[in-house]
C-alpha cells in the first residue's frame, strides 16, 4: 500500500498508512525517507531519519542521496562524516552527488580517499570528469583503471564525442571491439558511436555500424533509430534518414524529433515544420527537444506566424517556462523581429541559465536596445551568473548599435581584466566597430595593429565598413589592402571600396576595381530582400519585375513616391552607385529590393499591421531615409533587418536614431 502511494507521488497518503504500522522496520523508514526526498520535502525526510530507532547503511545512503536530490550539499557531507560505517555505495553516492553539482575537486578528493574503489566508483569519476569538461583527466583515469566494463568504455566514448573529439571516440570504439567477448557493446554504446559518426561525418563507418546493429536486432530501439536519423541527416543523406524513420513500427517522440532536427540541419525548414505538425496530428506529444528544433526552423524561415503557433502548443503542454523551450522562443521572437515578446518569455522562465541571459542580451543588441542589454547584464551579475564570451560579444554589439562608445570602452576593459571570458578576435572586431561607427577610425586602425593576435580579414572588414560610413578613403585603402593580402578573393573588400569611390564620384577608380574583380573571377553578392507572409517567402532583387504581383507593387511605390515628394523627400544620389544621369539614379533608388518587399507587404497585409522585411546587405542611407517617411505615410510599423541589425521604423523615426 505504501509502495503504491509513493509510486503515484501521494506522499501524505503513504505517511498516513505508515503511521498506522505498529513497528515499522528499517525498510519502511527508508522507503518513506526516499519518497519525501523525491518530492523535495527535505525537512520531513530528515526528521523521519532522526526518528529511526535503528539505522543501517542503506538508510544512511538513502538520506545522503535525498540531500543531493534536494540540493543540500552541506547536510550530505555532515551525514557522511557522522556515518558509523560506510560502504563503497556510500562513497560512490557522495562522489556522484558532488559531481552532479560540478564540485569536481571535492568528488576527486573523496575518490582518492576511498579505502576500496569498485568499478562503479571509477566509472562515476570518469563520467563526472567528462561532464565537467575535463576529458583529459577522464581519459587518464580510464587508462589507469584496473579493469573496465562496457559502462567505462561507453562513458569515455561519449565524453570524447561530446567535447569535439569524435575521431578519437571512434578510435576508442574500435579498440573496445578488439577486446572480443570480454566487453559486449550495449544499445547505449551504439547510440554514442552512431552520434560520433554523425559529428565526424564518418558516413562509411556509420553505415557499417548501422548494418551491425540491424543484425543484432537493435535497430528497433527508439534511441538508436533516432541516432541513425541524425547520423544520416548530418551526412546530408535525408532519404536514408526517412527510410530509418518509416522503418520504425512503434514511433515515439524521440524518433519524430530526430527527423525534425535532421530536416533543420539540412536547411529544409518547411519539411521540418510539416513533420512537427504531422507529429502533433498523430498524437505524439512533443518534448523540449522537439520544440527547440521546430523553433530553430521557424528562425531559418523567419516565419513569425508559425513560431507563434508552436509557442501556443508549448503553452498548452506547460512547456513555455521550461528553460530550453523558453530560450528557443526568445531567439525565435527576436530573429523574427519581435523583441518585446522575446523579453516577456525571458521573464517567465523560472530557472534561467547562461543561454537565457545571453539570448536576451544578444536580442537587445540586434534590435539596438543598448540600455536594455546593459540592464539585463546588471541583473545577470546580481543573479550570480558568470558571463562568458557570448555575453561579452552581445554587450559590445549593443554598445556599437546604440552609439555608446564610452560604455563599450569600459566593458572591453572590464572583460580584458576579468578572466571569466577570454578576449577573442570577435571581441576586437566589436571594439573596432564601436570606434569606427563613432568616427575614431585612426584609433580603430591602431587597435588592430596593436592587437596581441594577428588580425584576420573580418576585423579589417569592420574597419573598411566604418570608412564607407565616414567617407575616409585613405584608411579605407589601407584596410582593403590588408584584407586582399589575407584573402585575395574577398568580394566584400572590393565592393565596399568600389562603393566608397562611387560615392566620391571617382568613377575611374570604380572601373579599375570592377576590372580587377572580373580578372580574378570575383562576383558581387546581389542585394536581396524578402518578406514572409502566411508561411511563404517572397524574395526581391533591385529593380525586380519577376514577382507575380509586380504591377501592383510598382503602382504602390509610384504612389508612395508622390507622397514622399510632398513631404520634402529628395533622393540621396550618393547611394546610386553607377555613373548614370541623375534621373536614372532616382529611378534606381526608388526600386531597391527593400522597397519592393515593403511595397508587396503593403498590398498583401491588412491595414495597421506590422511589415517585417529581411535584407542580406546593409540598408542604404537613401532607403533608410525614405522608409522612415513611408512608415509615417502608411501609418504602420515597418521592421527591416539588414546584415547587421534590426531597424524599427514608425512615425517618421527609426529605432537606430540614424546611428547604424
XYZ file of C-alpha atoms in Angstrom:
660
model
C 0.000 0.000 0.000
C 2.785 2.448 0.935
C 4.662 1.473 -2.240
C 1.617 2.227 -4.426
C 1.107 5.654 -2.829
C 4.783 6.559 -3.224
C 4.829 5.358 -6.835
C 1.928 7.715 -7.568
C 3.545 10.558 -5.576
C 0.799 10.537 -2.942
C 3.233 11.112 -0.098
C 0.678 12.219 2.528
C -1.450 9.108 1.968
C 1.704 6.993 2.255
C 2.540 8.707 5.577
C -0.972 8.006 6.905
C -0.542 4.290 6.187
C 2.997 4.349 7.625
C 1.790 5.896 10.906
C -0.687 3.007 11.347
C 2.126 0.424 11.302
C 2.905 -0.537 14.905
C 6.583 -1.281 14.498
C 7.821 -0.122 11.082
C 11.075 -1.756 10.060
C 14.155 -0.121 8.583
C 12.940 -0.861 5.058
C 9.672 1.089 5.551
C 11.515 4.027 7.097
C 13.930 4.095 4.169
C 11.071 3.983 1.651
C 9.373 6.969 3.310
C 12.617 8.978 3.508
C 13.246 8.361 -0.202
C 9.649 9.341 -1.009
C 9.920 12.618 0.907
C 13.232 13.463 -0.772
C 11.886 12.748 -4.263
C 9.019 15.142 -3.541
C 11.518 17.776 -2.297
C 10.153 17.657 1.246
C 13.608 17.562 2.745
C 12.708 18.648 6.297
C 10.203 15.781 6.620
C 12.760 13.286 5.292
C 15.421 14.458 7.765
C 13.005 14.459 10.697
C 11.915 10.894 9.928
C 15.546 9.825 9.534
C 16.427 11.138 13.018
C 13.315 9.377 14.446
C 14.518 5.985 13.200
C 15.270 3.716 16.168
C 17.806 1.696 14.169
C 19.664 2.897 11.101
C 21.540 0.643 8.717
C 23.960 1.602 5.935
C 21.151 1.588 3.347
C 19.091 4.155 5.312
C 22.149 6.403 5.739
C 22.858 6.149 1.993
C 19.214 6.937 1.165
C 19.261 10.030 3.365
C 22.519 11.241 1.824
C 21.061 10.673 -1.659
C 17.994 12.661 -0.535
C 20.260 15.563 0.495
C 21.677 15.733 -3.003
C 18.193 15.409 -4.552
C 17.187 18.467 -2.521
C 20.475 20.295 -3.265
C 21.664 20.364 0.366
C 25.350 19.524 -0.095
C 26.347 20.688 3.392
C 23.964 18.274 5.128
C 25.053 15.453 2.825
C 28.674 15.937 3.899
C 27.667 16.232 7.581
C 25.731 12.949 7.480
C 28.541 11.204 5.607
C 31.044 12.297 8.261
C 28.680 11.048 11.029
C 28.136 7.590 9.498
C 29.242 4.838 11.891
C 30.285 2.676 8.952
C 30.481 3.327 5.215
C 30.073 1.013 2.272
C 31.509 1.532 -1.189
C 27.988 2.676 -2.176
C 28.203 5.454 0.456
C 31.408 6.762 -1.074
C 30.066 6.473 -4.619
C 26.829 8.276 -3.661
C 28.889 11.181 -2.298
C 31.100 11.292 -5.401
C 28.083 11.232 -7.751
C 26.323 13.906 -5.724
C 29.198 16.385 -5.774
C 29.855 15.715 -9.473
C 26.186 16.441 -10.181
C 26.714 19.967 -8.830
C 30.052 20.496 -10.576
C 32.097 20.182 -7.348
C 34.696 18.125 -9.130
C 37.605 18.826 -6.757
C 35.558 17.660 -3.741
C 34.493 14.496 -5.620
C 38.094 13.920 -6.671
C 39.287 14.184 -3.046
C 36.691 11.628 -1.902
C 37.569 9.266 -4.749
C 41.230 9.129 -3.772
C 40.353 8.687 -0.068
C 38.186 5.616 -0.719
C 39.561 2.590 1.116
C 38.349 0.379 -1.722
C 37.302 1.508 -5.184
C 34.978 -0.710 -7.174
C 34.364 -0.348 -10.887
C 31.221 1.758 -10.279
C 33.300 4.391 -8.439
C 35.836 4.528 -11.269
C 33.016 4.874 -13.830
C 31.355 7.651 -11.819
C 34.564 9.648 -11.703
C 35.236 9.191 -15.437
C 31.679 10.260 -16.271
C 31.976 13.248 -13.924
C 35.254 14.376 -15.477
C 33.722 14.221 -18.978
C 30.521 16.022 -17.955
C 32.552 18.840 -16.410
C 34.803 19.321 -19.444
C 37.893 17.604 -18.025
C 38.160 14.991 -20.762
C 41.933 14.556 -20.433
C 41.544 13.681 -16.738
C 38.768 11.253 -17.659
C 40.980 9.622 -20.286
C 43.885 9.377 -17.829
C 41.659 7.697 -15.234
C 40.219 5.381 -17.883
C 43.721 4.233 -18.785
C 44.597 3.710 -15.086
C 41.547 1.505 -14.374
C 42.494 -1.979 -13.197
C 39.548 -3.409 -15.154
C 36.874 -1.909 -17.380
C 33.305 -2.820 -18.210
C 31.011 -1.660 -21.017
C 29.939 1.385 -18.949
C 33.566 2.518 -18.695
C 34.052 2.308 -22.466
C 30.679 3.921 -23.258
C 31.268 6.834 -20.844
C 34.653 7.563 -22.371
C 33.439 7.257 -25.982
C 30.518 9.596 -25.240
C 32.752 12.036 -23.337
C 35.264 12.334 -26.178
C 32.493 12.840 -28.735
C 30.672 15.499 -26.689
C 33.835 17.569 -26.493
C 34.607 17.652 -30.217
C 36.901 14.631 -30.283
C 34.665 12.364 -32.350
C 37.510 10.757 -34.333
C 39.172 9.704 -31.058
C 35.818 8.373 -29.825
C 35.543 6.167 -32.920
C 39.129 5.010 -32.434
C 38.308 4.033 -28.844
C 35.258 2.098 -30.064
C 37.472 0.126 -32.471
C 39.820 -0.590 -29.547
C 36.836 -1.753 -27.477
C 35.683 -4.109 -30.238
C 39.190 -5.571 -30.247
C 38.639 -6.765 -26.664
C 36.481 -9.629 -28.005
C 33.847 -11.229 -25.800
C 35.188 -9.535 -22.663
C 33.209 -6.371 -23.403
C 29.944 -6.515 -25.328
C 28.524 -3.173 -26.561
C 25.028 -2.230 -25.389
C 22.395 -0.125 -27.144
C 23.769 2.906 -25.243
C 27.238 2.212 -26.645
C 25.906 2.051 -30.182
C 23.975 5.311 -29.642
C 27.189 7.062 -28.600
C 29.134 5.611 -31.532
C 26.470 6.491 -34.130
C 26.370 10.029 -32.714
C 30.170 10.211 -33.024
C 29.886 9.082 -36.661
C 27.325 11.857 -37.204
C 29.572 14.517 -35.649
C 32.619 13.283 -37.570
C 30.587 12.918 -40.814
C 32.005 9.375 -40.983
C 29.461 8.023 -43.477
C 31.229 4.759 -44.358
C 31.842 3.749 -40.735
C 28.311 4.788 -39.733
C 26.760 2.644 -42.473
C 28.817 -0.329 -41.250
C 27.587 0.203 -37.679
C 24.000 0.542 -38.952
C 24.320 -2.851 -40.641
C 25.789 -4.296 -37.445
C 23.022 -3.022 -35.156
C 20.426 -4.266 -37.656
C 21.875 -7.799 -37.437
C 21.849 -7.596 -33.633
C 18.180 -6.507 -33.609
C 18.966 -3.112 -32.052
C 17.567 -1.119 -34.984
C 14.111 -1.155 -33.373
C 15.448 0.619 -30.286
C 13.982 4.152 -30.292
C 17.223 5.891 -29.302
C 19.315 4.005 -31.851
C 16.754 4.819 -34.575
C 16.882 8.497 -33.559
C 20.690 8.442 -33.610
C 20.655 6.869 -37.090
C 18.226 9.510 -38.404
C 20.507 12.258 -37.065
C 23.596 10.496 -38.441
C 22.248 10.303 -41.998
C 20.952 13.890 -41.772
C 24.398 15.135 -40.680
C 25.899 13.313 -43.650
C 23.347 15.000 -45.988
C 21.576 11.704 -46.687
C 17.984 12.707 -45.891
C 16.482 9.882 -47.959
C 18.242 7.370 -45.695
C 17.004 9.290 -42.647
C 13.452 8.910 -43.960
C 13.964 5.169 -44.528
C 15.023 4.736 -40.913
C 12.046 6.844 -39.771
C 9.497 4.861 -41.796
C 11.111 1.561 -40.839
C 10.251 2.096 -37.167
C 6.945 0.422 -36.356
C 6.323 1.910 -32.892
C 7.395 5.513 -33.347
C 7.777 7.778 -30.336
C 8.729 11.381 -29.674
C 12.486 10.691 -29.902
C 12.148 9.355 -33.462
C 9.952 12.238 -34.621
C 12.240 14.820 -33.029
C 15.284 13.347 -34.756
C 13.586 13.764 -38.152
C 12.509 17.356 -37.395
C 16.105 18.130 -36.328
C 17.524 16.349 -39.382
C 15.499 18.452 -41.800
C 16.593 21.565 -39.927
C 20.265 20.558 -40.184
C 19.818 20.316 -43.955
C 18.077 23.731 -44.140
C 14.826 22.039 -45.175
C 12.897 24.067 -42.636
C 9.487 23.812 -44.279
C 9.778 19.998 -44.259
C 10.845 20.151 -40.596
C 7.735 22.138 -39.654
C 5.498 19.822 -41.709
C 6.878 16.822 -39.782
C 6.329 18.674 -36.498
C 2.707 19.362 -37.484
C 2.173 15.747 -38.541
C 3.661 14.612 -35.243
C 1.082 16.695 -33.351
C -1.761 15.365 -35.511
C -0.642 11.781 -34.846
C -0.983 12.439 -31.111
C 2.749 12.223 -30.349
C 3.355 14.882 -27.691
C 6.492 16.946 -28.413
C 9.189 17.294 -25.743
C 11.656 20.120 -25.124
C 13.950 18.979 -27.950
C 11.034 18.776 -30.409
C 10.040 22.366 -29.677
C 13.653 23.581 -29.850
C 14.172 22.002 -33.292
C 10.856 23.294 -34.643
C 11.533 26.813 -33.364
C 15.014 26.726 -34.932
C 13.325 26.034 -38.272
C 10.992 28.984 -37.681
C 14.150 31.099 -37.257
C 15.529 29.668 -40.501
C 12.381 30.749 -42.355
C 11.872 33.944 -40.310
C 8.308 32.636 -40.007
C 6.820 34.500 -37.039
C 3.292 33.133 -37.648
C 4.469 29.522 -37.465
C 6.584 30.377 -34.442
C 3.522 31.732 -32.656
C 1.581 28.542 -33.436
C 4.379 26.435 -31.936
C 4.505 28.805 -28.947
C 0.759 28.166 -28.416
C 1.365 24.405 -28.461
C 4.156 24.809 -25.888
C 1.807 26.796 -23.614
C -0.857 24.069 -23.857
C 1.694 21.442 -22.818
C 3.012 23.595 -19.954
C 6.475 23.956 -21.513
C 6.554 27.727 -22.100
C 8.538 28.339 -18.892
C 10.891 25.398 -19.486
C 14.393 26.820 -19.842
C 15.201 25.021 -23.124
C 11.893 25.821 -24.825
C 11.942 29.348 -23.373
C 15.446 30.012 -24.709
C 14.391 28.868 -28.186
C 11.299 31.084 -28.040
C 13.438 34.130 -27.114
C 15.705 33.517 -30.112
C 12.756 32.852 -32.450
C 10.987 36.067 -31.482
C 13.988 38.379 -31.707
C 15.204 36.865 -35.005
C 11.727 37.274 -36.480
C 11.671 40.951 -35.475
C 9.630 40.799 -32.249
C 11.979 41.601 -29.369
C 9.213 42.567 -26.914
C 7.649 39.089 -26.910
C 11.135 37.590 -26.503
C 11.682 39.698 -23.374
C 8.278 38.613 -21.994
C 9.264 34.958 -22.474
C 12.617 35.589 -20.773
C 10.890 36.994 -17.698
C 8.607 33.946 -17.491
C 11.440 31.367 -17.457
C 11.549 30.078 -13.895
C 15.150 28.814 -13.856
C 17.268 30.902 -16.222
C 20.659 29.613 -17.369
C 23.574 31.354 -19.127
C 21.908 30.707 -22.515
C 18.755 32.547 -21.340
C 20.742 35.639 -20.345
C 22.893 35.576 -23.481
C 19.836 35.153 -25.736
C 18.054 38.203 -24.337
C 21.252 40.330 -24.312
C 22.103 39.410 -27.933
C 18.462 40.028 -28.916
C 18.570 43.518 -27.400
C 21.854 44.189 -29.214
C 20.396 43.107 -32.574
C 17.449 45.466 -32.113
C 19.591 48.409 -30.984
C 18.270 48.401 -27.412
C 21.654 49.011 -25.790
C 20.333 50.227 -22.436
C 18.118 47.142 -22.129
C 21.129 44.905 -22.818
C 23.149 46.633 -20.081
C 20.209 46.434 -17.655
C 19.895 42.675 -18.251
C 23.658 42.306 -17.777
C 23.406 44.040 -14.387
C 20.592 41.654 -13.397
C 22.707 38.740 -14.608
C 25.630 39.778 -12.407
C 23.315 40.232 -9.402
C 21.919 36.728 -10.060
C 25.483 35.354 -9.672
C 25.558 34.034 -13.254
C 29.096 34.170 -14.640
C 29.245 35.903 -18.075
C 31.081 34.218 -20.945
C 32.455 35.147 -24.387
C 28.956 35.302 -25.912
C 27.807 37.736 -23.206
C 30.843 39.903 -23.960
C 30.112 39.896 -27.709
C 26.437 40.726 -27.134
C 27.234 43.670 -24.860
C 29.849 45.141 -27.196
C 27.432 44.784 -30.136
C 24.747 46.529 -28.080
C 27.089 49.443 -27.408
C 28.069 49.571 -31.078
C 24.492 49.671 -32.379
C 23.385 52.219 -29.773
C 26.269 54.685 -30.077
C 27.538 54.045 -26.538
C 31.245 54.207 -27.283
C 32.316 55.109 -23.724
C 30.351 52.225 -22.202
C 31.858 49.950 -24.851
C 35.361 51.007 -23.793
C 34.540 50.317 -20.136
C 33.129 46.884 -20.920
C 36.147 45.995 -23.069
C 38.458 46.957 -20.218
C 36.315 45.056 -17.687
C 36.344 41.821 -19.668
C 40.033 42.183 -20.558
C 40.834 42.254 -16.830
C 38.170 39.694 -15.832
C 39.410 36.207 -16.737
C 35.890 34.680 -16.845
C 35.738 35.444 -20.581
C 38.705 35.180 -22.946
C 39.126 38.189 -25.255
C 38.970 36.827 -28.801
C 39.131 38.223 -32.327
C 35.327 38.653 -32.365
C 35.595 40.991 -29.374
C 38.335 43.052 -31.014
C 36.133 43.276 -34.134
C 33.285 44.610 -31.982
C 35.580 47.198 -30.400
C 36.825 48.275 -33.844
C 33.162 48.618 -34.865
C 32.407 50.793 -31.812
C 35.353 53.111 -32.576
C 34.668 53.102 -36.309
C 30.978 53.980 -36.005
C 31.838 56.898 -33.717
C 34.287 58.226 -36.332
C 37.501 57.308 -34.485
C 38.940 55.453 -37.482
C 42.623 56.109 -36.798
C 42.216 54.832 -33.235
C 40.408 51.747 -34.554
C 43.252 51.107 -37.030
C 45.813 51.496 -34.240
C 43.884 48.991 -32.088
C 44.020 46.444 -34.923
C 47.744 46.892 -35.457
C 48.490 46.583 -31.710
C 46.312 43.517 -31.048
C 48.070 40.624 -29.235
C 46.858 38.281 -32.002
C 47.134 38.776 -35.748
C 44.030 40.381 -37.237
C 42.055 38.355 -39.757
C 40.139 39.711 -42.748
C 36.927 40.015 -40.693
C 38.469 42.606 -38.348
C 39.806 44.673 -41.260
C 36.404 44.433 -43.000
C 34.760 46.007 -39.960
C 37.160 48.955 -40.267
C 36.586 49.207 -44.035
C 32.815 49.245 -43.489
C 33.209 52.092 -40.975
C 35.285 54.001 -43.531
C 32.374 53.887 -46.001
C 30.121 55.488 -43.350
C 32.537 58.369 -42.782
C 33.987 58.600 -46.339
C 37.580 58.067 -45.125
C 39.343 56.989 -48.309
C 42.921 56.837 -47.024
C 42.119 54.494 -44.127
C 39.769 52.501 -46.391
C 42.515 51.894 -48.973
C 44.915 50.645 -46.283
C 42.236 48.377 -44.782
C 41.275 46.994 -48.215
C 44.938 46.221 -48.998
C 45.279 44.279 -45.726
C 42.108 42.299 -46.487
C 43.163 41.428 -50.041
C 46.632 40.370 -48.785
C 44.947 37.983 -46.329
C 42.069 36.884 -48.553
C 42.646 37.745 -52.256
C 39.140 36.677 -53.335
C 37.169 38.556 -50.651
C 34.382 40.183 -52.691
C 33.253 42.413 -49.789
C 36.559 44.310 -49.753
C 36.321 45.150 -53.465
C 32.621 46.066 -53.249
C 32.992 48.338 -50.200
C 35.973 50.131 -51.694
C 34.190 50.478 -55.044
C 31.125 51.922 -53.311
C 33.292 54.428 -51.474
C 34.903 55.532 -54.740
C 31.441 55.773 -56.345
C 30.047 57.958 -53.543
C 33.057 60.266 -54.082
C 32.366 60.265 -57.888
C 35.774 58.698 -58.576
C 34.413 56.673 -61.489
C 37.800 55.753 -62.957
C 38.713 54.025 -59.666
C 35.326 52.294 -59.684
C 36.060 50.959 -63.187
C 39.534 49.815 -62.101
C 38.108 47.889 -59.120
C 35.474 46.245 -61.320
C 38.129 45.223 -63.872
C 40.233 43.653 -61.116
C 37.194 41.738 -59.858
C 36.453 40.451 -63.355
C 40.078 39.412 -63.933
C 40.135 37.484 -60.642
C 36.717 35.901 -61.192
C 35.212 37.654 -58.169
C 31.454 38.249 -58.296
C 29.463 40.715 -56.241
C 26.766 39.334 -53.971
C 23.481 40.840 -55.223
C 21.338 42.740 -52.733
C 18.236 40.705 -51.872
C 15.257 41.439 -49.648
C 12.451 39.113 -48.663
C 9.201 39.133 -46.735
C 7.419 36.068 -45.334
C 3.621 36.160 -45.480
C 1.420 33.195 -44.466
C 4.471 30.942 -44.418
C 5.578 31.893 -47.947
C 8.844 33.704 -48.565
C 8.692 36.377 -51.287
C 12.139 37.447 -52.499
C 13.131 40.568 -54.467
C 16.219 41.925 -56.236
C 16.769 45.609 -57.056
C 14.516 46.620 -59.970
C 12.962 43.141 -59.959
C 9.813 42.587 -62.056
C 9.622 38.781 -61.823
C 7.123 38.642 -58.938
C 3.513 37.818 -59.960
C 2.321 40.984 -58.170
C 4.940 43.271 -59.755
C 2.425 45.593 -61.451
C 0.599 46.268 -58.189
C 3.899 46.637 -56.278
C 5.229 49.252 -58.720
C 1.904 51.115 -58.679
C 2.108 51.252 -54.878
C 5.702 52.509 -54.969
C 4.842 55.181 -57.562
C 2.015 56.386 -55.292
C 4.436 56.413 -52.346
C 6.980 58.329 -54.479
C 4.465 61.130 -54.940
C 3.652 61.229 -51.228
C 7.372 61.285 -50.374
C 7.948 64.340 -52.549
C 5.009 66.075 -50.854
C 6.854 65.609 -47.543
C 10.016 67.159 -48.994
C 11.974 63.939 -49.618
C 14.877 64.340 -52.054
C 16.731 61.148 -53.169
C 20.329 60.998 -51.978
C 22.111 60.227 -55.243
C 25.347 59.277 -53.479
C 23.765 55.862 -52.913
C 23.085 55.283 -56.621
C 26.459 53.676 -57.227
C 26.510 53.931 -61.023
C 27.796 56.621 -63.364
C 24.444 57.472 -64.997
C 22.188 60.506 -65.383
C 20.525 61.951 -62.268
C 17.065 60.907 -63.425
C 18.195 57.292 -63.812
C 19.771 57.412 -60.368
C 16.426 58.423 -58.857
C 14.662 55.551 -60.591
C 17.300 53.052 -59.434
C 16.979 54.233 -55.809
C 13.172 54.061 -55.934
C 13.186 50.339 -56.694
C 15.830 48.967 -54.328
C 14.978 45.461 -53.151
C 13.844 46.521 -49.650
C 11.354 48.993 -51.121
C 9.904 46.309 -53.413
C 9.479 43.986 -50.407
C 7.787 46.766 -48.425
C 5.530 47.501 -51.397
C 4.478 43.853 -51.532
C 3.870 43.870 -47.778
C 1.622 46.920 -48.097
C -0.589 45.324 -50.761
C -0.684 41.887 -49.097
C -1.418 42.607 -45.427
C -4.231 44.278 -43.516
C -4.131 47.988 -42.705
C -2.311 48.778 -39.478
C -0.358 45.511 -39.269
C 3.430 45.436 -38.909
C 5.535 44.729 -42.005
C 8.806 42.828 -41.425
C 11.412 42.715 -44.207
C 14.774 40.932 -44.206
C 17.791 42.003 -46.280
C 21.129 40.280 -46.887
C 23.154 43.516 -47.132
C 23.265 46.745 -45.148
C 20.275 49.008 -45.878
C 21.408 52.044 -47.893
C 21.200 55.556 -46.459
C 18.654 56.768 -49.018
C 16.307 53.830 -48.382
C 16.678 54.385 -44.640
C 15.504 57.996 -45.028
C 12.671 57.009 -47.370
C 11.364 54.153 -45.184
C 11.092 56.477 -42.180
C 8.720 58.644 -44.199
C 6.893 55.659 -45.741
C 6.093 54.385 -42.222
C 4.628 57.810 -41.437
C 2.624 57.951 -44.684
C 1.032 54.485 -44.316
C 0.752 54.752 -40.509
C 2.329 51.378 -39.983
C 5.332 49.986 -38.174
C 7.929 48.712 -40.642
C 10.764 46.472 -39.401
C 13.808 45.939 -41.614
C 16.585 43.572 -40.645
C 19.755 44.162 -42.617
C 23.109 42.379 -42.388
C 23.942 43.952 -39.017
C 20.781 44.782 -37.052
C 17.030 45.430 -36.921
C 15.539 48.832 -37.754
C 12.092 49.655 -36.345
C 10.512 52.454 -38.417
C 7.459 54.289 -37.080
C 6.004 57.822 -37.318
C 8.933 59.147 -39.349
C 11.604 57.827 -36.974
C 13.870 54.777 -36.746
C 14.846 52.943 -33.565
C 18.526 53.277 -34.513
C 18.352 57.068 -34.178
C 20.103 57.256 -37.596
C 23.130 55.593 -35.981
C 23.877 52.384 -37.819
